[in-house]
Short mmCIF file of C-alpha atoms in Angstrom, two decimals:
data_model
loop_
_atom_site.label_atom_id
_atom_site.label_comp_id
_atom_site.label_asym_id
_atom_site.label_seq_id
_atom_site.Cartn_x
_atom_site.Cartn_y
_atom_site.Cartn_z
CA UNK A 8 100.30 98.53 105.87
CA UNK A 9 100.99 97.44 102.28
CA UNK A 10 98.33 99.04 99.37
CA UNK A 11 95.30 97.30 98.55
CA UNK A 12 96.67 94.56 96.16
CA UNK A 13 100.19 95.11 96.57
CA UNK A 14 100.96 91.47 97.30
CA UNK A 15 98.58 89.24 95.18
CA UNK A 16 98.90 90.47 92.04
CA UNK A 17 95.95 92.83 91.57
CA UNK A 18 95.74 96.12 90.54
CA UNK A 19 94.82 98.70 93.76
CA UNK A 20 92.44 101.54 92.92
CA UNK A 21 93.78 104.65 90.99
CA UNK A 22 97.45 102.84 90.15
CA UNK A 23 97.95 101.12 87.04
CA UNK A 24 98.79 97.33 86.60
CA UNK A 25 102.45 95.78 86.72
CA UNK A 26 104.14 96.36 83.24
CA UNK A 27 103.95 92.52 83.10
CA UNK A 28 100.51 92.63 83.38
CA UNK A 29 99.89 95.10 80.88
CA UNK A 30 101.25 93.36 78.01
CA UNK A 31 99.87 89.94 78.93
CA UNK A 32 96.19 92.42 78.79
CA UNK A 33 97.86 93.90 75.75
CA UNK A 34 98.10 90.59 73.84
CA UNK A 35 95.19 89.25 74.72
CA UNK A 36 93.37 92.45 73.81
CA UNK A 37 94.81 91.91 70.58
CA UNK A 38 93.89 88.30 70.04
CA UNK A 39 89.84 89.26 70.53
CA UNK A 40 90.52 91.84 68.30
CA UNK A 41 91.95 89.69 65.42
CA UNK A 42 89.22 87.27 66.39
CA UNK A 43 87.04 89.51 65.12
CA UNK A 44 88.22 90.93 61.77
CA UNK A 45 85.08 89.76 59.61
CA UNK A 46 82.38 91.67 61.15
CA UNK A 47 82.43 89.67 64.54
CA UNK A 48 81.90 86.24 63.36
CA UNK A 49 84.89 85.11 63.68
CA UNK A 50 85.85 84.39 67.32
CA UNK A 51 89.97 84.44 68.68
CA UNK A 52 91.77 81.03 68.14
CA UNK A 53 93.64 79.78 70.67
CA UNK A 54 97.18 80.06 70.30
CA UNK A 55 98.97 76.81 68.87
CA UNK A 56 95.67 75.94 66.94
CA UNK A 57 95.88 78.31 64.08
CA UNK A 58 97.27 76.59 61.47
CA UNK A 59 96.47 72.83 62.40
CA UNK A 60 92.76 74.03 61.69
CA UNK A 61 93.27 75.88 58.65
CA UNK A 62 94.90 72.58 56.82
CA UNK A 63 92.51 70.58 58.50
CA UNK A 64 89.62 72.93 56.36
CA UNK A 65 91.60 72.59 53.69
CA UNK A 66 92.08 69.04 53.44
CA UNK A 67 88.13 68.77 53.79
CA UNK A 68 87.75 71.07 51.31
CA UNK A 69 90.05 69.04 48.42
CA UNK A 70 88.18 65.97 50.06
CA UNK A 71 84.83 67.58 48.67
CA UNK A 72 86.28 69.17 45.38
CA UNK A 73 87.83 65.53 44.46
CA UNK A 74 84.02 63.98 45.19
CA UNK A 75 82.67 66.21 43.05
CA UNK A 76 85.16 65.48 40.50
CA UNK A 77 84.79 61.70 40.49
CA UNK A 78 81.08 62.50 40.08
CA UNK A 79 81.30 64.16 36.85
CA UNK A 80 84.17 61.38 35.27
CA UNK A 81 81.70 58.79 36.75
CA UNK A 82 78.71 60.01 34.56
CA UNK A 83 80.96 60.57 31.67
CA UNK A 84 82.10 57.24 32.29
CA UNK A 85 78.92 56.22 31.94
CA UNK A 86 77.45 57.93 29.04
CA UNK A 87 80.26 57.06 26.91
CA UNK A 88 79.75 53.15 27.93
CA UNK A 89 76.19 53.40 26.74
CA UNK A 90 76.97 55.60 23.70
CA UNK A 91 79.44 52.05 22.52
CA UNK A 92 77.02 49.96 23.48
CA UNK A 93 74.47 51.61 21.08
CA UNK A 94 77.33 51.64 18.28
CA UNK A 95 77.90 48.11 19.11
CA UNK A 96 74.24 46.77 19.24
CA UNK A 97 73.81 49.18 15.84
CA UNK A 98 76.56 47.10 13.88
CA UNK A 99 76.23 43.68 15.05
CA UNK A 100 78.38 43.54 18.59
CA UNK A 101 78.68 42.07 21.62
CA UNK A 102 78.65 45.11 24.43
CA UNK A 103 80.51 42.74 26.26
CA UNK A 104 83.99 42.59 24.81
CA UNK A 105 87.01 41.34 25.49
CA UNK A 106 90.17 42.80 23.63
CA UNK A 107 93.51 43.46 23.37
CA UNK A 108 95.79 45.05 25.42
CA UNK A 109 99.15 44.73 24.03
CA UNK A 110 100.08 46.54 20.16
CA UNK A 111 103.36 45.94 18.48
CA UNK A 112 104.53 49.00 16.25
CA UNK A 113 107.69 47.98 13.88
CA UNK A 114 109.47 50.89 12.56
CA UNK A 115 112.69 49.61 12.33
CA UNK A 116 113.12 50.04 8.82
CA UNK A 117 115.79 52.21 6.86
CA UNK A 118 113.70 54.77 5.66
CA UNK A 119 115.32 54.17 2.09
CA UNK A 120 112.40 55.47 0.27
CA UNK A 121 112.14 58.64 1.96
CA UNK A 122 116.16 59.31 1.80
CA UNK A 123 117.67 61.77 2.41
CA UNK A 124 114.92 63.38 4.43
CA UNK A 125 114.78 59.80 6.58
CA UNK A 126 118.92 60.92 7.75
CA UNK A 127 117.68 63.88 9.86
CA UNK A 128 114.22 62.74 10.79
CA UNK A 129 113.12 58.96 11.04
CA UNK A 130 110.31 58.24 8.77
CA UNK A 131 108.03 57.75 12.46
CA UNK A 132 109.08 60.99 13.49
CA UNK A 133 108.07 62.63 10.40
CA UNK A 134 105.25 65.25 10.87
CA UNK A 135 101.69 64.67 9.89
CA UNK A 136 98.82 67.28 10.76
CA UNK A 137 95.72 66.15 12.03
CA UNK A 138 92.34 67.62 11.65
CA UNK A 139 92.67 69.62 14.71
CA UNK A 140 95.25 71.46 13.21
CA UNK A 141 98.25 70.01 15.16
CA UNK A 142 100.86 68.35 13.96
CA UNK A 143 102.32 65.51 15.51
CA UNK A 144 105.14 62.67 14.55
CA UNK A 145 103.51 60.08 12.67
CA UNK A 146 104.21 57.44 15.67
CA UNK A 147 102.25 59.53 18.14
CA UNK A 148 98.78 59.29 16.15
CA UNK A 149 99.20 55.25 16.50
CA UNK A 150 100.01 55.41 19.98
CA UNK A 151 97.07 57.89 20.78
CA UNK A 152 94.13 55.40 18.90
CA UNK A 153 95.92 52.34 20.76
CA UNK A 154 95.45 53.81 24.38
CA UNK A 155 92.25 54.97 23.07
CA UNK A 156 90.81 51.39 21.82
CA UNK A 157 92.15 50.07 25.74
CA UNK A 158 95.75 49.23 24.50
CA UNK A 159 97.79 49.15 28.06
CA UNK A 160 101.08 48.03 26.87
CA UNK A 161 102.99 49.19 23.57
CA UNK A 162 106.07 47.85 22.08
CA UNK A 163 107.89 49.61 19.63
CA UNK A 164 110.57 47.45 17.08
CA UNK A 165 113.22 50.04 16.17
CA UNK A 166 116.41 50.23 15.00
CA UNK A 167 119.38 50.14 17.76
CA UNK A 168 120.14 53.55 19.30
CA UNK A 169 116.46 54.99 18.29
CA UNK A 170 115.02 54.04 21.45
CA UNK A 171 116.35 57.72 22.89
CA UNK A 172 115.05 59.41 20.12
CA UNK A 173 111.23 57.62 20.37
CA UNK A 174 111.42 58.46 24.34
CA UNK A 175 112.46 62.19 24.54
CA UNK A 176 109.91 62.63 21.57
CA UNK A 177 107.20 61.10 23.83
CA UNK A 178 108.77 62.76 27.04
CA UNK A 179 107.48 66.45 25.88
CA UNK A 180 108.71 69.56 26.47
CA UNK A 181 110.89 70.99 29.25
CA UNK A 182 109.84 73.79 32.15
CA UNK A 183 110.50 76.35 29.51
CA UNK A 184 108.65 75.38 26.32
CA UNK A 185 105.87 73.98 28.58
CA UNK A 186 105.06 77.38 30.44
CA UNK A 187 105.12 78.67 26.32
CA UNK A 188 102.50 76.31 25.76
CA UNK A 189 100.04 76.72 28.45
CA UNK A 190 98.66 80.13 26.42
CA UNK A 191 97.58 77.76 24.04
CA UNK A 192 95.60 74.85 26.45
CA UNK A 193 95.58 72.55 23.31
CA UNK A 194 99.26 71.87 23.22
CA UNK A 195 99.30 72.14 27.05
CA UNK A 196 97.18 69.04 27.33
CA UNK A 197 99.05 67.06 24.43
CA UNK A 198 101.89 67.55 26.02
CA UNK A 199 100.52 66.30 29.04
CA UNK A 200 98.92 63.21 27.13
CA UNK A 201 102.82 62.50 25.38
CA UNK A 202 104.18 62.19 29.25
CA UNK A 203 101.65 59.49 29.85
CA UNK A 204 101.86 57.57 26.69
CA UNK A 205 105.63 57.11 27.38
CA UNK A 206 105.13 55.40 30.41
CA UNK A 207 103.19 52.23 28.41
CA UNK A 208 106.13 52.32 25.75
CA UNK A 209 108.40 49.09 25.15
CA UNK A 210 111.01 49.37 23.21
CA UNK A 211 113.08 46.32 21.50
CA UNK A 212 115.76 46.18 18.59
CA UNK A 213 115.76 44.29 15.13
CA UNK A 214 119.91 44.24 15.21
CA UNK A 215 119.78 42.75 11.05
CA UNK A 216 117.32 43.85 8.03
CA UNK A 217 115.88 40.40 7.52
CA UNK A 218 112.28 41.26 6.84
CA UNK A 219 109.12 42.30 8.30
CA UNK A 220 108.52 39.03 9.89
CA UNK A 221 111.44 39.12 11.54
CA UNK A 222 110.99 42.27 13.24
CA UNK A 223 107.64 41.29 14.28
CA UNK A 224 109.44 37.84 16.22
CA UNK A 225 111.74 41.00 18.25
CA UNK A 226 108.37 41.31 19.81
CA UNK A 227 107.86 37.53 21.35
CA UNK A 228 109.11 38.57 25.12
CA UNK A 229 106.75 41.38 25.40
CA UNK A 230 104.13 39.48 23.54
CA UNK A 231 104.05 36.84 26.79
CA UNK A 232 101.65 34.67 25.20
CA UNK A 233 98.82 37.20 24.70
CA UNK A 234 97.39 38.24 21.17
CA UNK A 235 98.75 41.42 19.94
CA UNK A 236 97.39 44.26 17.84
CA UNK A 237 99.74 45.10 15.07
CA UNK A 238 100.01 48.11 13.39
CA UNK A 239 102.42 49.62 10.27
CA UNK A 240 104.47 51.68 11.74
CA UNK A 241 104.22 54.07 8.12
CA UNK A 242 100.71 53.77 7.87
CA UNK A 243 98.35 55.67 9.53
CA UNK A 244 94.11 54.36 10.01
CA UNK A 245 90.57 56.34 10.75
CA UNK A 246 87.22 54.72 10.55
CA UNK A 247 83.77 55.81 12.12
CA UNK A 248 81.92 55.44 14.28
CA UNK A 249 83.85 52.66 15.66
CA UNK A 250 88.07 53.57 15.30
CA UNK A 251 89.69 50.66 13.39
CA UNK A 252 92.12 49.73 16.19
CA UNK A 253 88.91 49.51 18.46
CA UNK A 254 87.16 47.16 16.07
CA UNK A 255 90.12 44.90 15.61
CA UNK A 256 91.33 44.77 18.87
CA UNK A 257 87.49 43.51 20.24
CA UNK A 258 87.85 40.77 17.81
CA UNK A 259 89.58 38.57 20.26
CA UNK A 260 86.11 37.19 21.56
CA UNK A 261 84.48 36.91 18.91
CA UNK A 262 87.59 35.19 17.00
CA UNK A 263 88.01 32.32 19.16
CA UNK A 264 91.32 32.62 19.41
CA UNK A 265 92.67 32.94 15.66
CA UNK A 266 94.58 35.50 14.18
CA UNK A 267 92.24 38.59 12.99
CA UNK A 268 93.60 40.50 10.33
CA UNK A 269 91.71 43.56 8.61
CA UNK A 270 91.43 43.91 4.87
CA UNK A 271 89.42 46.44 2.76
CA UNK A 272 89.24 46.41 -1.24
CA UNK A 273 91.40 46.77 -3.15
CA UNK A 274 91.93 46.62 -7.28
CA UNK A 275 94.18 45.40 -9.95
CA UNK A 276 96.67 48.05 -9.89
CA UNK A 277 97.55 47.87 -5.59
CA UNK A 278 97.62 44.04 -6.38
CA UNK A 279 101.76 44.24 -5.90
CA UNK A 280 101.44 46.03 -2.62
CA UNK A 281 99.27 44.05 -0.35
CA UNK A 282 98.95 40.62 0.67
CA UNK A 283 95.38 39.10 -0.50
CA UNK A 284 92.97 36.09 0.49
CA UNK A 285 90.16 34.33 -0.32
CA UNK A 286 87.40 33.14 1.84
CA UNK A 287 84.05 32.78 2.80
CA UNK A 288 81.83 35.46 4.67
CA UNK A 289 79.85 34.00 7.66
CA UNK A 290 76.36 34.45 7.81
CA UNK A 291 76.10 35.28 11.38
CA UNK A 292 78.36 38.33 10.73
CA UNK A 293 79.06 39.06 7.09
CA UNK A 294 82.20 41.07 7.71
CA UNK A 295 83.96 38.53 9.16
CA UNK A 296 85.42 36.13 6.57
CA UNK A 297 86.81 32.69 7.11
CA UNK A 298 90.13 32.66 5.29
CA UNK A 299 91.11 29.95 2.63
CA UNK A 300 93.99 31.66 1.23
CA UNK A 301 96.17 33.85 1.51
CA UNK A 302 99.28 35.06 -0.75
CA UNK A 303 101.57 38.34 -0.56
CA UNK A 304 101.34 40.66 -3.74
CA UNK A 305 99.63 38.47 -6.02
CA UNK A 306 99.86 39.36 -9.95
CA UNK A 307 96.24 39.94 -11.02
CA UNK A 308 95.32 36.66 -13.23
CA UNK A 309 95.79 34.69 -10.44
CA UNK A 310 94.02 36.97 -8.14
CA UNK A 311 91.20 37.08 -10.05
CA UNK A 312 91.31 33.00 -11.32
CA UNK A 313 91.84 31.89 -7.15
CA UNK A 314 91.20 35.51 -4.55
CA UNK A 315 87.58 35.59 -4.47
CA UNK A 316 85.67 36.83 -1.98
CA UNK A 317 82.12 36.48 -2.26
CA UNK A 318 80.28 39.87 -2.70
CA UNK A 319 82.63 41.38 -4.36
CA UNK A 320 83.02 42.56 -8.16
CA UNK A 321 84.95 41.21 -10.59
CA UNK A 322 88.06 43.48 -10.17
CA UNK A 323 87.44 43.86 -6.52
CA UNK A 324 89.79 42.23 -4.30
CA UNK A 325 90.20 42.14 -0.06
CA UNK A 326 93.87 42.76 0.95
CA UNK A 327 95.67 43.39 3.58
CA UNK A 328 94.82 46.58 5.51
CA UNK A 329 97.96 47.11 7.58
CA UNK A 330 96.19 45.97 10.86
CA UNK A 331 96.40 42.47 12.68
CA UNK A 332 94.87 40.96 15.60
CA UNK A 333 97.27 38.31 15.90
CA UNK A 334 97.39 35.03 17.96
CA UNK A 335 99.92 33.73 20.40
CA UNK A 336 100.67 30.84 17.93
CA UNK A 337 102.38 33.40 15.08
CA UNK A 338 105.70 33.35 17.25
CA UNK A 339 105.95 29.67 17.75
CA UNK A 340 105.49 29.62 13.68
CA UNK A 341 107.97 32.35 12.96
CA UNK A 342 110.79 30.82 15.13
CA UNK A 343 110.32 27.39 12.84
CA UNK A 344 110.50 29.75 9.76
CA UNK A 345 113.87 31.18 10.98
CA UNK A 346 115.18 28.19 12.35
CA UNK A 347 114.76 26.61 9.09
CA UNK A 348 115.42 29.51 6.96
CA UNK A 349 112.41 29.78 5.55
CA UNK A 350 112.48 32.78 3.22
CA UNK A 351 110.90 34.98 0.39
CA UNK A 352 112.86 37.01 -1.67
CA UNK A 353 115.60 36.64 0.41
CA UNK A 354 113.36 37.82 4.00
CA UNK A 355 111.26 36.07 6.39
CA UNK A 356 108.30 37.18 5.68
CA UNK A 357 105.27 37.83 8.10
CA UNK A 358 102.47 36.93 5.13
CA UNK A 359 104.27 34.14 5.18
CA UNK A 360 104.15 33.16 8.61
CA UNK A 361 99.96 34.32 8.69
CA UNK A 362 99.27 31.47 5.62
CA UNK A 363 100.94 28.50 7.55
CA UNK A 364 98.93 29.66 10.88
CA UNK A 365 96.24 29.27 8.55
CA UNK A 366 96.62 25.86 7.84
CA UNK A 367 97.28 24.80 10.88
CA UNK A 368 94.53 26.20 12.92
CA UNK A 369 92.62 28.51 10.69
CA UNK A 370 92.56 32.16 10.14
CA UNK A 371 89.79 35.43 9.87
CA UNK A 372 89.43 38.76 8.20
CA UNK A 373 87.77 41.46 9.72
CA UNK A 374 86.32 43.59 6.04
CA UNK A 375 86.40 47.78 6.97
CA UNK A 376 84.80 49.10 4.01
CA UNK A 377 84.43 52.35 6.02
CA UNK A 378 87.96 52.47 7.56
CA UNK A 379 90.21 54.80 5.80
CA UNK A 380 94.11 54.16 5.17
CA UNK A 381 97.11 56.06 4.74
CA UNK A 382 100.30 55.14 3.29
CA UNK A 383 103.39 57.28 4.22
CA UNK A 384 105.82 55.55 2.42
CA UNK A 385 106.79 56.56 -0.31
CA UNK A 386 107.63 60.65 -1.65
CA UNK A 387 104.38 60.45 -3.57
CA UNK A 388 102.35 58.69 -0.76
CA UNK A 389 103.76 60.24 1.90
CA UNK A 390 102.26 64.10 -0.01
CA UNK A 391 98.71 62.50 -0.96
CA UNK A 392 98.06 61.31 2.49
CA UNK A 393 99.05 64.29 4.22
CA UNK A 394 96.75 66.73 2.38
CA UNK A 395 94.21 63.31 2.90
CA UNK A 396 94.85 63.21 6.72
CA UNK A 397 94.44 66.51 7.57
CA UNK A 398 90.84 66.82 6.35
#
């Protein structure tokens, strides 16, 4: 007679299991006890479920921490609309705007003025220091304020063959320089910003030096019928509360679709460097001036005998700030001025090109008496406004 349990598996009394058996007890023994490793409150998984569950808590974990975070950009979101809207309300806006979303940048000039330093470094690549402390080519601080006022889309007009230069500028650092960086979290995040302002950068070429209208017309295609903000490419702008590109790129509402352009004062002696108009201020919003005139570099008898702006004093003028808001229509009048070979001293000039818009369908001036400018283009200029900027 075969032993209690011999045929079905069980252990008889007082002999020990099959070796089978006891590591099948063995593993499972193990399993409770790894069940078990915080203090009993964990209880054994079943096999084949381990790690299924663990993403799955995971996932609803990063679910939760992403909620949170869209929380807290929601309420900053929201503060910061009601903070403009207090700005706007304070100086005469609408809080609901409509602007720009396309900037043009030339910088296709030849940097002749700031030779020889302008054959290692092009002038928009030069290095300017910003409050912060950080210095930065003189290109980026346009691009930054653009994004900043809602600019989507930014084309640049350079020179053939700088387009590689402009994009591994904006493309940052690589692996190694980057893990330098990230002991100092300030450049770590502008480096992240430069990555994301390249992806809104358009780049087209002004093949032949024929003027500052003519590199603006490069722009047309990109343009696509929508007004663009345009901004001197060696010129840098700061105003407050409201940044200058802001202000001028929220004009498109209220300028019924006319060319903006900003001007601040100016006097007798940077007659020969700006373009100037007359005009009248409108009552509903004294700032903005309905333009009657407008002519490039004027010499200062005629400025003050026919450039009058009313409010101003006798050797105060309004001239171009190096900003424009400017209206589909400004290509369709630049291709007649090239087509026909319309020229000043030899160029086809933009000012040019702003005055006949003017007659045909009128033309506005946005006055930023608090908006500060700053000229990088010559030696001289280029040394004031960096000691200027930096403040």
């Amino acid at each position: 007679m075969p032993p209690l349990g011999a045929g079905n598996g069980c252990a008889g009394r007082g002999r020990a299991p099959p070796r089978r058996e006891r590591g099948a007890l063995r593993r499972q023994d193990h399993r409770r006890r790894r069940g078990r490793h915080r203090g009993g409150v964990r209880t054994a998984r079943r096999p084949g479920k381990t790690r299924a569950g663990d993403r799955e808590r995971t996932r609803a974990a990063i679910r939760l921490r992403a909620r949170d975070l869209r929380g807290h950009v929601a309420r900053g979101v929201r503060i910061r609309r009601a903070a403009l809207q207090t700005i706007r309300g304070r100086l005469g806006m609408s809080a609901n705007v409509v602007t720009a979303k396309k900037a043009v940048i030339p910088v296709a000039g030849l940097g002749t003025r700031l030779f020889p330093a302008s054959q290692a470094v092009k002038k928009e690549l030069m290095p300017v220091v910003g409050p912060d402390g950080i210095a930065r080519a003189m290109i980026h601080y346009h691009v930054s304020e653009l994004v900043a006022a809602g600019i989507e889309d930014i084309c640049i007009v350079a020179q053939p063959g700088d387009e590689e230069t402009i994009r591994a500028y904006f493309a940052g650092p690589g692996p190694d320089l980057l893990r330098r960086l990230e002991k100092t979290p300030a450049l770590a995040e502008e480096a992240r910003r430069m990555r994301e302002y390249n992806a809104r950068l358009h780049v087209v070429f002004q093949r032949e030096q024929e003027g500052y209208g003519h590199a603006v017309f490069q722009s047309r295609a990109f343009a696509g019928g929508e007004p663009v903000l345009l901004c001197l490419g060696d010129h840098l702008f700061r105003g407050a509360p409201v940044s200058p590109y802001r202000e001028l790129a929220e004009m498109v509402g209220r300028g019924g679709g006319r060319s903006v352009s900003a001007v601040n004062r100016i006097g007798p002696a940077q007659l020969k460097g700006y373009g100037t108009i007359a005009g009248a201020r409108r009552k509903d919003f004294p700032r903005l001036i309905d333009v009657t005139r407008i002519v490039e570099k004027p010499d200062p008898e005629l400025a003050r005998r026919e450039l009058r702006v009313d409010g101003l004093g006798a050797d105060e003028f309004l001239g171009w700030f190096g900003m424009h808001l400017l209206a589909p229509s400004i290509y369709d009048v630049l291709a007649q001025m090239i087509r026909d070979d319309v020229r000043d001293n030899g160029e086809f000039q933009l000012t040019r090109a702003q005055d006949l818009q003017r007659a045909r369908e009128g033309y506005l001036a946005l006055d930023m008496p608090a908006a500060e400018r700053f000229d990088f283009g010559t030696p001289a200029d280029y040394l004031e406004s960096l000691a200027r900027f930096a403040q």
